[in-house]
Amino acid sequence: MDKETRKTILQKAKKYKKWTEGMMVNPIYWEEKGNPYYVVVYTRRKTPIASGFFTPGEENVEDAMKAHRPLALFSDLGSNVYQNGTMRSSVKLSFYTQPLDLLVDSRDEKVQAGKAAYAKLLKLQEEINEFMAEYKDYYENDVLKRRLITEKDVEKVQKAAVSLDMFQYRSGSVLLKHHEDIEAFAAYLETQNGWKSLDKDTRAFLKDITRHMEEVKKAFDAMDFIEHENPEKMFRLHYDRMVKNNKAALEQQKENIRYPKWN
């Protein structure tokens, strides 16, 4: 967004701002009938409380209504994917690889099952790291350069949000099913000479990963996942539900849109 466009958008948005609030204009825009529409988010203590949709020219209510859906979806879902995905992909692979590289000379079935489960968590971590690297490249080197989003971008960010939920579901499933096995694996390693070769953070991570299983179970249940043996079918079921839920959320958002007036 060039300085002149940003200045114009903020001048328009300022008319609907309360004195205790802040404003943030998203540089991403949606085009209707050749006019770029931007979303301005009004905040209080950095928390979004309302929004407005503006174009450098003259706003049209119907066009702004059309711009609301893609701009809101891309902004809200994209922000969640970026923030939550970045947090999840920040876990060091060495937290998994270092323990797995140690020799496990035990015939205890729970220890072996724990090592296998820990290996599954490593694979999931590798997948989410790759997923977020691709998503960040798409956002930073594609979207932020062209600024204009299309329906393909809206679909992509919705699928990205479901993919991130799927990662959480899969990792949560492994932990809930095998947390006792992973604890046995960790306890075994702690008795071996190789334990001292692990760095302090890796030892802490291995022992802490199963420490708050009640919270893991609570978060897992809250996701209310529709389970299906076919991963593609499961993805589609959740994608369709997300689209449906998003429609309802967008209708509620309209109550907090300050401009243009919808009625």
Short mmCIF file of C-alpha atoms in Angstrom, two decimals, residues 11-202:
data_model
loop_
_atom_site.label_atom_id
_atom_site.label_comp_id
_atom_site.label_asym_id
_atom_site.label_seq_id
_atom_site.Cartn_x
_atom_site.Cartn_y
_atom_site.Cartn_z
CA GLN A 11 -8.65 9.70 7.09
CA LYS A 12 -11.95 8.11 6.12
CA ALA A 13 -11.79 5.57 8.92
CA LYS A 14 -10.95 8.23 11.52
CA LYS A 15 -14.48 9.64 11.23
CA TYR A 16 -15.82 6.46 12.84
CA LYS A 17 -13.14 6.06 15.49
CA LYS A 18 -13.77 6.69 19.17
CA TRP A 19 -11.09 8.65 20.97
CA THR A 20 -9.95 5.72 23.15
CA GLU A 21 -9.45 3.44 20.16
CA GLY A 22 -6.62 2.62 17.81
CA MET A 23 -6.81 1.83 14.11
CA MET A 24 -5.03 -0.68 11.90
CA VAL A 25 -5.38 -0.85 8.13
CA ASN A 26 -4.59 -4.17 6.47
CA PRO A 27 -2.50 -3.65 3.30
CA ILE A 28 -4.30 -6.57 1.63
CA TYR A 29 -7.26 -5.57 -0.54
CA TRP A 30 -10.17 -7.06 -2.46
CA GLU A 31 -11.36 -5.64 -5.74
CA GLU A 32 -14.99 -5.00 -6.68
CA LYS A 33 -15.83 -3.45 -10.05
CA GLY A 34 -12.23 -2.30 -10.37
CA ASN A 35 -12.16 -0.57 -6.97
CA PRO A 36 -9.81 -1.77 -4.20
CA TYR A 37 -11.47 -2.25 -0.80
CA TYR A 38 -9.43 -2.31 2.41
CA VAL A 39 -10.44 -3.33 5.91
CA VAL A 40 -9.68 -1.06 8.84
CA VAL A 41 -9.78 -2.68 12.26
CA TYR A 42 -10.67 -0.55 15.29
CA THR A 43 -8.96 -1.71 18.46
CA ARG A 44 -9.13 -1.08 22.18
CA ARG A 45 -6.07 -2.16 24.15
CA LYS A 46 -4.91 -3.96 21.00
CA THR A 47 -8.11 -6.04 20.93
CA PRO A 48 -10.22 -5.81 17.71
CA ILE A 49 -13.71 -4.47 18.48
CA ALA A 50 -15.04 -3.24 15.12
CA SER A 51 -14.17 -2.85 11.46
CA GLY A 52 -14.84 -0.70 8.43
CA PHE A 53 -14.44 -1.23 4.69
CA PHE A 54 -13.10 1.61 2.62
CA THR A 55 -11.88 2.33 -0.87
CA PRO A 56 -9.79 5.35 -1.91
CA GLY A 57 -12.72 6.45 -4.07
CA GLU A 58 -16.43 6.47 -3.29
CA GLU A 59 -17.71 3.50 -1.32
CA ASN A 60 -20.63 1.44 -2.55
CA VAL A 61 -22.60 -0.44 0.10
CA GLU A 62 -23.22 -3.54 -2.01
CA ASP A 63 -19.58 -3.72 -3.11
CA ALA A 64 -18.38 -3.26 0.46
CA MET A 65 -20.68 -6.10 1.55
CA LYS A 66 -19.08 -8.32 -1.08
CA ALA A 67 -15.61 -7.29 0.08
CA HIS A 68 -16.40 -8.02 3.71
CA ARG A 69 -16.43 -11.80 3.40
CA PRO A 70 -13.08 -12.37 1.64
CA LEU A 71 -11.23 -9.65 3.55
CA ALA A 72 -12.51 -10.80 6.94
CA LEU A 73 -11.85 -14.48 6.24
CA PHE A 74 -8.38 -13.94 4.86
CA SER A 75 -7.43 -11.55 7.64
CA ASP A 76 -8.83 -13.54 10.57
CA LEU A 77 -7.96 -17.06 9.45
CA GLY A 78 -4.63 -16.02 7.98
CA SER A 79 -3.62 -14.34 11.22
CA ASN A 80 -4.53 -17.46 13.23
CA VAL A 81 -2.65 -19.76 10.87
CA TYR A 82 0.42 -17.53 10.93
CA GLN A 83 0.50 -17.07 14.70
CA ASN A 84 -0.48 -20.58 15.81
CA GLY A 85 1.52 -22.26 13.07
CA THR A 86 4.61 -20.22 13.88
CA MET A 87 4.32 -21.20 17.53
CA ARG A 88 3.94 -24.89 16.70
CA SER A 89 6.76 -24.91 14.16
CA SER A 90 9.12 -23.22 16.63
CA VAL A 91 9.65 -26.52 18.48
CA LYS A 92 13.19 -27.70 17.75
CA LEU A 93 13.47 -30.98 15.87
CA SER A 94 16.43 -31.83 18.11
CA PHE A 95 13.97 -32.20 21.00
CA TYR A 96 12.80 -35.33 19.18
CA THR A 97 15.87 -36.48 17.27
CA GLN A 98 18.31 -36.44 20.19
CA PRO A 99 16.32 -38.91 22.37
CA LEU A 100 15.49 -41.07 19.35
CA ASP A 101 19.16 -41.31 18.40
CA LEU A 102 20.01 -42.91 21.73
CA LEU A 103 20.35 -46.67 21.88
CA VAL A 104 17.25 -48.33 23.35
CA ASP A 105 18.28 -51.79 24.48
CA SER A 106 15.07 -52.67 26.28
CA ARG A 107 12.52 -55.40 25.65
CA ASP A 108 9.88 -53.59 27.65
CA GLU A 109 6.88 -53.23 25.34
CA LYS A 110 5.86 -49.88 26.80
CA VAL A 111 9.36 -48.45 26.27
CA GLN A 112 9.36 -49.64 22.66
CA ALA A 113 5.83 -48.31 22.11
CA GLY A 114 6.88 -45.00 23.63
CA LYS A 115 9.83 -44.69 21.28
CA ALA A 116 7.58 -45.47 18.30
CA ALA A 117 5.04 -42.86 19.44
CA TYR A 118 7.80 -40.29 19.94
CA ALA A 119 8.96 -41.03 16.38
CA LYS A 120 5.41 -40.31 15.16
CA LEU A 121 5.51 -36.95 16.93
CA LEU A 122 8.82 -36.19 15.21
CA LYS A 123 7.27 -36.94 11.82
CA LEU A 124 4.35 -34.64 12.59
CA GLN A 125 6.74 -31.90 13.69
CA GLU A 126 8.65 -32.24 10.43
CA GLU A 127 5.39 -32.02 8.49
CA ILE A 128 4.19 -28.89 10.28
CA ASN A 129 7.59 -27.24 9.87
CA GLU A 130 7.44 -27.86 6.13
CA PHE A 131 3.82 -26.74 5.99
CA MET A 132 4.57 -23.44 7.75
CA ALA A 133 7.69 -22.79 5.66
CA GLU A 134 5.56 -23.10 2.51
CA TYR A 135 2.76 -20.97 3.99
CA LYS A 136 5.12 -18.19 5.07
CA ASP A 137 6.73 -18.17 1.65
CA TYR A 138 3.30 -17.90 0.03
CA TYR A 139 2.23 -15.05 2.34
CA GLU A 140 5.46 -13.06 2.49
CA ASN A 141 6.71 -13.51 -1.07
CA ASP A 142 3.42 -13.70 -2.93
CA VAL A 143 0.45 -12.15 -1.10
CA LEU A 144 2.34 -9.22 0.46
CA LYS A 145 3.87 -8.35 -2.90
CA ARG A 146 0.71 -8.35 -5.01
CA ARG A 147 -1.60 -7.22 -2.16
CA LEU A 148 -4.71 -8.08 -4.18
CA ILE A 149 -6.37 -11.29 -2.98
CA THR A 150 -8.74 -13.46 -4.97
CA GLU A 151 -11.15 -16.27 -4.16
CA LYS A 152 -8.26 -18.71 -4.58
CA ASP A 153 -6.48 -17.04 -1.67
CA VAL A 154 -9.57 -17.27 0.53
CA GLU A 155 -9.88 -20.98 -0.26
CA LYS A 156 -6.18 -21.50 0.39
CA VAL A 157 -6.27 -19.87 3.83
CA GLN A 158 -9.37 -21.86 4.80
CA LYS A 159 -7.64 -25.09 3.80
CA ALA A 160 -4.52 -23.98 5.69
CA ALA A 161 -6.59 -23.45 8.83
CA VAL A 162 -8.08 -26.95 8.54
CA SER A 163 -4.62 -28.43 7.90
CA LEU A 164 -3.32 -26.81 11.06
CA ASP A 165 -6.24 -28.24 13.02
CA MET A 166 -5.49 -31.66 11.53
CA PHE A 167 -1.91 -31.46 12.78
CA GLN A 168 -3.19 -30.64 16.25
CA TYR A 169 -5.68 -33.51 16.08
CA ARG A 170 -3.05 -36.02 14.97
CA SER A 171 -0.47 -35.00 17.57
CA GLY A 172 -3.16 -34.91 20.28
CA SER A 173 -4.27 -38.42 19.28
CA VAL A 174 -0.74 -39.77 19.65
CA LEU A 175 -0.28 -38.14 23.06
CA LEU A 176 -3.63 -39.28 24.42
CA LYS A 177 -3.15 -42.85 23.24
CA HIS A 178 0.53 -43.25 24.12
CA HIS A 179 1.34 -40.78 26.90
CA GLU A 180 2.07 -43.59 29.35
CA ASP A 181 4.31 -45.27 26.79
CA ILE A 182 6.19 -42.02 26.18
CA GLU A 183 6.61 -41.62 29.93
CA ALA A 184 8.06 -45.13 30.08
CA PHE A 185 10.41 -44.28 27.20
CA ALA A 186 11.56 -41.11 28.99
CA ALA A 187 11.99 -42.93 32.31
CA TYR A 188 14.10 -45.61 30.61
CA LEU A 189 16.36 -43.08 28.91
CA GLU A 190 16.83 -41.27 32.21
CA THR A 191 18.53 -44.41 33.58
CA GLN A 192 20.93 -44.69 30.66
CA ASN A 193 24.37 -43.13 30.25
CA GLY A 194 23.21 -41.35 27.10
CA TRP A 195 20.74 -39.25 29.13
CA LYS A 196 23.49 -36.87 30.18
CA SER A 197 24.42 -36.31 26.52
CA LEU A 198 21.04 -34.68 25.90
CA ASP A 199 20.97 -30.93 26.37
CA LYS A 200 18.98 -29.51 29.29
CA ASP A 201 16.08 -28.21 27.16
CA THR A 202 15.67 -31.55 25.38
#
